[in-house]
Coordinates of C-alpha atoms and ligand atoms in Angstrom, one line a residue:
X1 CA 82.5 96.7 15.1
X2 CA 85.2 94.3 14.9
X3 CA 86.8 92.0 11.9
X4 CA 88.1 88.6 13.1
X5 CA 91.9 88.2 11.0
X6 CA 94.2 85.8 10.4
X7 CA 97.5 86.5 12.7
X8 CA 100.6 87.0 11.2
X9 CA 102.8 87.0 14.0
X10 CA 101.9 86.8 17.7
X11 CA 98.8 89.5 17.9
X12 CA 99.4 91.5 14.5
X13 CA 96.6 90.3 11.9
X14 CA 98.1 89.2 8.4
X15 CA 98.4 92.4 6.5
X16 CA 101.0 92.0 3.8
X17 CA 102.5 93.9 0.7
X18 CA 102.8 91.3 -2.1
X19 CA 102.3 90.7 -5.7
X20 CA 98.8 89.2 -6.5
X21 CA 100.2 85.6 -7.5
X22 CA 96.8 83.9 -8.7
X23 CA 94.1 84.7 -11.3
X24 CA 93.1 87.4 -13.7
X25 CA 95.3 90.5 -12.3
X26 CA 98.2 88.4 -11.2
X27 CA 101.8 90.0 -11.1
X28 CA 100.1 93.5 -9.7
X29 CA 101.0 95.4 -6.8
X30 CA 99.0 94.7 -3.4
X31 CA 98.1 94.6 0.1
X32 CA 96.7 91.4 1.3
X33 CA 94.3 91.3 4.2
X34 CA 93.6 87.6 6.0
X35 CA 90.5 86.9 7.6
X36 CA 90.1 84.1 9.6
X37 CA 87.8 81.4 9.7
X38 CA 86.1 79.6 6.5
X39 CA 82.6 77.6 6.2
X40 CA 84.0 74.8 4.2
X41 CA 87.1 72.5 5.0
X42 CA 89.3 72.1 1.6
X43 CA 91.6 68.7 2.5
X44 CA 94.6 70.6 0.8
X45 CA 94.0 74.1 2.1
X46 CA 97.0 76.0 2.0
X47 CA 95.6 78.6 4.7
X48 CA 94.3 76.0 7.2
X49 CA 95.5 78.1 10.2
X50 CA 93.0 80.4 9.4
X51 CA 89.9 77.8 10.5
X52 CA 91.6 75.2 12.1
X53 CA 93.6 76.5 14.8
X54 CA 96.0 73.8 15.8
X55 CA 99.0 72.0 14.5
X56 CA 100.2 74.3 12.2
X57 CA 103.3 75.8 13.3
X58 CA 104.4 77.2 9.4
X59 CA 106.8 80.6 10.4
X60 CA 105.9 83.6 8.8
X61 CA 108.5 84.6 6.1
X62 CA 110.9 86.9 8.2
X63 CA 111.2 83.1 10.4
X64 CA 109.1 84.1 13.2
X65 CA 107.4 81.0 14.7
X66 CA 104.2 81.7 16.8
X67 CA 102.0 79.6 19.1
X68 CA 99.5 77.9 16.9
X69 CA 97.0 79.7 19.5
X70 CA 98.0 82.7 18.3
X71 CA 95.8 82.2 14.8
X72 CA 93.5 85.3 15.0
X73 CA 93.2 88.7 16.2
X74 CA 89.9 90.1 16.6
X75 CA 90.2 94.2 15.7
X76 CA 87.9 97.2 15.1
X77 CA 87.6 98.1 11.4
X78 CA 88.6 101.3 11.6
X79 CA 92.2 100.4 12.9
X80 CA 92.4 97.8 10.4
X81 CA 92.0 100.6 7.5
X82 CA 94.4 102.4 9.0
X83 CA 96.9 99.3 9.1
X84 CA 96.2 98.6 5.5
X85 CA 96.8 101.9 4.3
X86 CA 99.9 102.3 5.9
X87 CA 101.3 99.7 3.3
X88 CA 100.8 102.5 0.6
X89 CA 99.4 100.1 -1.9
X90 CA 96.0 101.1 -4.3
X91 CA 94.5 97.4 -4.8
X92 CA 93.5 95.6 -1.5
X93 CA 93.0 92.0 -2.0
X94 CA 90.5 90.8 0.8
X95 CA 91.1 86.9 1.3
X96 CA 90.8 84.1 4.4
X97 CA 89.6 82.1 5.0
X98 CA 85.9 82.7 3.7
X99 CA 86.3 86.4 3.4
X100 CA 82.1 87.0 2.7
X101 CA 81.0 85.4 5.9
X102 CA 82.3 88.7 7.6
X103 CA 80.5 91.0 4.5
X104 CA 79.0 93.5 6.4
X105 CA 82.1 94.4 8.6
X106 CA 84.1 94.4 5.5
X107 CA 81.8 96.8 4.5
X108 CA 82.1 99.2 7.4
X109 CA 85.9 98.8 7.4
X110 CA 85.7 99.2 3.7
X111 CA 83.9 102.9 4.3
X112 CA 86.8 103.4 6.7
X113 CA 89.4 102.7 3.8
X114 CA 87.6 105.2 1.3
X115 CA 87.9 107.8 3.7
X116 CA 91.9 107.4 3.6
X117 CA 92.3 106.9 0.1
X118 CA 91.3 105.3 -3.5
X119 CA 91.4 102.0 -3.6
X120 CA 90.5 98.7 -6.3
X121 CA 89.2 96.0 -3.8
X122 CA 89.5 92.4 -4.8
X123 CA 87.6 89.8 -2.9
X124 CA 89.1 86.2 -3.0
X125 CA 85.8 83.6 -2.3
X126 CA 84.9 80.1 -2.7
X127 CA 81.7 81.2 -4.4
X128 CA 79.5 79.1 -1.6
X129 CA 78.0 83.0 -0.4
X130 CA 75.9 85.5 -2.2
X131 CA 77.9 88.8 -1.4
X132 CA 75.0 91.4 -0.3
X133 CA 74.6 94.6 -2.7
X134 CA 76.4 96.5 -0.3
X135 CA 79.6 94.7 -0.9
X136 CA 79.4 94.5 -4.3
X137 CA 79.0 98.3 -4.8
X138 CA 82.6 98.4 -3.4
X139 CA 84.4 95.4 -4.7
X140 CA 86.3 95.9 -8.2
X141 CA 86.6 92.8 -8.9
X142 CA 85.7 88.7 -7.2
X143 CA 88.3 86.4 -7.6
X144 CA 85.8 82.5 -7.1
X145 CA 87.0 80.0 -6.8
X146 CA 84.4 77.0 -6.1
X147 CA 85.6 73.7 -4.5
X148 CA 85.6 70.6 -6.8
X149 CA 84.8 66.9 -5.3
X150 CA 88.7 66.4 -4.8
X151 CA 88.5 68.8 -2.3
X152 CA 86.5 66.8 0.1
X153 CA 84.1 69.5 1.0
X154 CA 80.5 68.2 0.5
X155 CA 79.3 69.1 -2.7
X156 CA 75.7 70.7 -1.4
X157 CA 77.9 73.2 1.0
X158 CA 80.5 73.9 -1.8
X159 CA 78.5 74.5 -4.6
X160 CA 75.3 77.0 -4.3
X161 CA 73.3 76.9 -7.2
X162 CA 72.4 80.7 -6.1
X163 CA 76.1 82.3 -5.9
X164 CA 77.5 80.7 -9.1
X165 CA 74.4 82.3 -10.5
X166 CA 75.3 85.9 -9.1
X167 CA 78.9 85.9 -10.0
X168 CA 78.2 84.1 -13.2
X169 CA 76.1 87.2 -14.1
X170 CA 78.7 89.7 -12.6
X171 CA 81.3 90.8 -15.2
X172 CA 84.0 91.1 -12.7
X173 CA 83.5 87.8 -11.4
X174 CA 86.4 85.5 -12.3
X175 CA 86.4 81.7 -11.2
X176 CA 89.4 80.5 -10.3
X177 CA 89.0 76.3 -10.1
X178 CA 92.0 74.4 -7.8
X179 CA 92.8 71.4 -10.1
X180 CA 94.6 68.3 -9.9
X181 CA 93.8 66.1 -12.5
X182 CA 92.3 65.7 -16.0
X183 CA 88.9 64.5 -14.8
X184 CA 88.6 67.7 -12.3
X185 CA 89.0 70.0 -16.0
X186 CA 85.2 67.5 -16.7
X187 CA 84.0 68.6 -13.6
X188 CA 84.9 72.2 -14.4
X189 CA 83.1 71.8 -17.8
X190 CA 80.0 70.3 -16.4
X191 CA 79.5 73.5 -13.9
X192 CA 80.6 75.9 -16.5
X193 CA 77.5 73.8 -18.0
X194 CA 75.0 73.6 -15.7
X195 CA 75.5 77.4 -14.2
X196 CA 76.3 79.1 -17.6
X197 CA 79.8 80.0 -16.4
X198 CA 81.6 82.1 -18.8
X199 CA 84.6 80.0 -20.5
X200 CA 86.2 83.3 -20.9
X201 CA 86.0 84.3 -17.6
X202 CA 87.0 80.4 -16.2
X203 CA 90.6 79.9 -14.9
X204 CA 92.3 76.9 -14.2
X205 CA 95.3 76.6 -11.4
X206 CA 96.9 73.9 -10.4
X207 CA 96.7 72.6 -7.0
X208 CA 100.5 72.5 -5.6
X209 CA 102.4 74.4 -2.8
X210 CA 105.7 73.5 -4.0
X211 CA 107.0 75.0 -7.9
X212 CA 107.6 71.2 -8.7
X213 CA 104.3 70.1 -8.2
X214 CA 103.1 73.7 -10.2
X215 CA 104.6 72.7 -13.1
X216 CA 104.2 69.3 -13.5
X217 CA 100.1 69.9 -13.6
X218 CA 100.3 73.1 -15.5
X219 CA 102.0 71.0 -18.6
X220 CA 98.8 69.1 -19.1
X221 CA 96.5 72.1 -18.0
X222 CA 97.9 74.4 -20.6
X223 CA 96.7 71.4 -23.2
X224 CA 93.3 71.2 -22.0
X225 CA 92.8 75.6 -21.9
X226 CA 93.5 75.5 -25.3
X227 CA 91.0 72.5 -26.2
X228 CA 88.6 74.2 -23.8
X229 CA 89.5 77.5 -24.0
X230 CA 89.3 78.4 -20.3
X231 CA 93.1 80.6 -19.4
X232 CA 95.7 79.0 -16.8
X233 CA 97.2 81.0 -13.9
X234 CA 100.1 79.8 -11.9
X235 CA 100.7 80.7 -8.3
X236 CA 103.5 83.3 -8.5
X237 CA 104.3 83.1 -4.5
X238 CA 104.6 79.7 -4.1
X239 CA 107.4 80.3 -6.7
X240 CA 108.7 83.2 -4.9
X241 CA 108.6 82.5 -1.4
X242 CA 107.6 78.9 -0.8
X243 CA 104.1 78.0 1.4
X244 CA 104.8 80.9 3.7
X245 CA 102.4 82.9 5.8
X246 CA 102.4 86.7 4.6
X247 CA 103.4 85.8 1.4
Ligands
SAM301 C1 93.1 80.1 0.9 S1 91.8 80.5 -0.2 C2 91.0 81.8 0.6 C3 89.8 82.4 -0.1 C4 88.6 81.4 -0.3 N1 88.3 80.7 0.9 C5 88.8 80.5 -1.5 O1 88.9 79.3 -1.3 O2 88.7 81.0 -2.6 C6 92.7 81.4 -1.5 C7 93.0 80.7 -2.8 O3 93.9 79.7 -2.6 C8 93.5 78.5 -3.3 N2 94.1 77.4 -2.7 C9 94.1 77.0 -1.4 N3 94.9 75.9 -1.2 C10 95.4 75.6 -2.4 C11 96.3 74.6 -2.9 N4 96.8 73.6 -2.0 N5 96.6 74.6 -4.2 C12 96.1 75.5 -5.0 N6 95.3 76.5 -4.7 C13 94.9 76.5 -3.4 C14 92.0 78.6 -3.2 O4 91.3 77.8 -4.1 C15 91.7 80.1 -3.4 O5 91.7 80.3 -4.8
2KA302 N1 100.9 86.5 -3.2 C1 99.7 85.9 -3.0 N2 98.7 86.0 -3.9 C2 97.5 85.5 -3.6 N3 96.3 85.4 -4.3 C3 95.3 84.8 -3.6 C4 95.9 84.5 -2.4 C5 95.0 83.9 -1.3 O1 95.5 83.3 -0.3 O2 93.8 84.2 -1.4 C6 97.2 84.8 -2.4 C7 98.3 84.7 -1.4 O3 98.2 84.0 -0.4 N4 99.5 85.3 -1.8
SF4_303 S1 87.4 77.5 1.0 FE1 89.3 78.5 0.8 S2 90.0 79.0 3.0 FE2 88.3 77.6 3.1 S3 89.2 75.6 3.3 FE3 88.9 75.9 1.1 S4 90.7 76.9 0.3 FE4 90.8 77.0 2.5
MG304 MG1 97.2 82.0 -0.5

């Protein structure tokens, strides 16, 4: 009955107050909980430490440094309810990692949560895995975000035909494509084809961990949401805080 996470600091799993920088509820109020390990292998993953545990040292925001060995915590669900709702916060955002390929422990801890409180659960995903029913009955709202070529991910383990379709046919399924140049907006386009992905449920984001980068790509993004009519999110904590851990 245990949930592998994403360490913050040496032992304590990455459970963090912060606004939700990315997608369609961006700028709200939430606690963040990090699960480790991911089935795919983005080159320009911002969250590496979460799958591949070695040589990367990045300190938490309050500076604290930790062995790069230190890069999960396995705990029991209930005690990570009870951390999560310590941070007083309504809307959970569950992220990784590849949250969904721990679903049904998510769901137990999820039980656990319900018990302590109300709660709108978000669940960031790269769209690869079919959350079961269970999940879905408690999940407000899936932030996908499938992998495009340029993220060096093979494209038959990135894209599954089978999960676009379920969160294509999910109303509180937003996708959420990482882009870094014109011809990934094509790309975008020719899934949005292919899988009848809602245009008014599509966001773009640029692919940057620095504000300089950010902005640079969100100049010629914002062109290409209004030709296409897809929306634009930034990525408030990079912004904020930098590419920090807990943040
Ligand atoms: C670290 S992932 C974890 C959740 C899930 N594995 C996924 O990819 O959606 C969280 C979000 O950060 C995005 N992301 C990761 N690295 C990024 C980067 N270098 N630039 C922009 N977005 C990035 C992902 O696309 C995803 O929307
Ligand atoms: N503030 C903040 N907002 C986020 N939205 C999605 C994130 C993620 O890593 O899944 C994220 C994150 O890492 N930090
Ligand atoms: S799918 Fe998400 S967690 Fe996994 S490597 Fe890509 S961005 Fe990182
Ligand atoms: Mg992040």
């Amino acid at each position: 009955m245990m949930l592998s996470l994403a360490t913050i600091i040496p032992g304590k799993p990455e459970i963090f107050a912060a606004l939700q920088g990315e997608g369609a509820s961006i700028g709200r109020p939430c606690v963040f909980l990090r699960l480790s390990r991911c089935n795919l292998a983005c080159q320009w993953c911002d969250t590496a430490y979460t799958w591949r545990f070695e040589g990367d040292n990045r300190p938490h925001k309050d500076g604290i440094a930790f062995d790069r060995a230190d890069n999960q915590v396995v705990w029991d669900e209930a005690k990570v309810a009870e951390a999560i709702h310590a941070f007083g916060q309504s809307r959970l955002v569950i992220t990784g990692g590849e949250p969904l390929l721990q679903a049904p422990a998510l769901v137990r801890m999820l039980d656990h949560l319900f018990a302590l409180g109300d709660y709108q659960v978000e669940i960031e995903t790269n769209g690869s895995v079919v959350p079961g029913e269970a999940l879905a009955a408690r999940v407000a709202q899936y932030n996908v975000s499938p992998k495009l070529g340029h993220s060096g991910n093979p494209r038959d383990l990135a894209i599954r035909p089978e999960a676009l379709r379920f969160f294509a046919q999910y109303p509180k399924a937003f996708f959420k494509f990482v882009v870094a140049t014109p011809d990934d907006v094509e790309e975008v386009a020719a899934l949005a084809a292919e899988h009848g992905l809602p245009a008014e449920r599509i966001f773009l984001m640029p692919e940057g961990r620095d504000p300089e980068t950010l902005r640079a790509r969100m100049v010629w993004i914002a062109d290409l949401c209004l030709q296409r009519g897809y929306a634009m999110t930034d990525r408030l904590h990079i912004h904020l805080s930098g590419d920090t851990r807990g943040t």
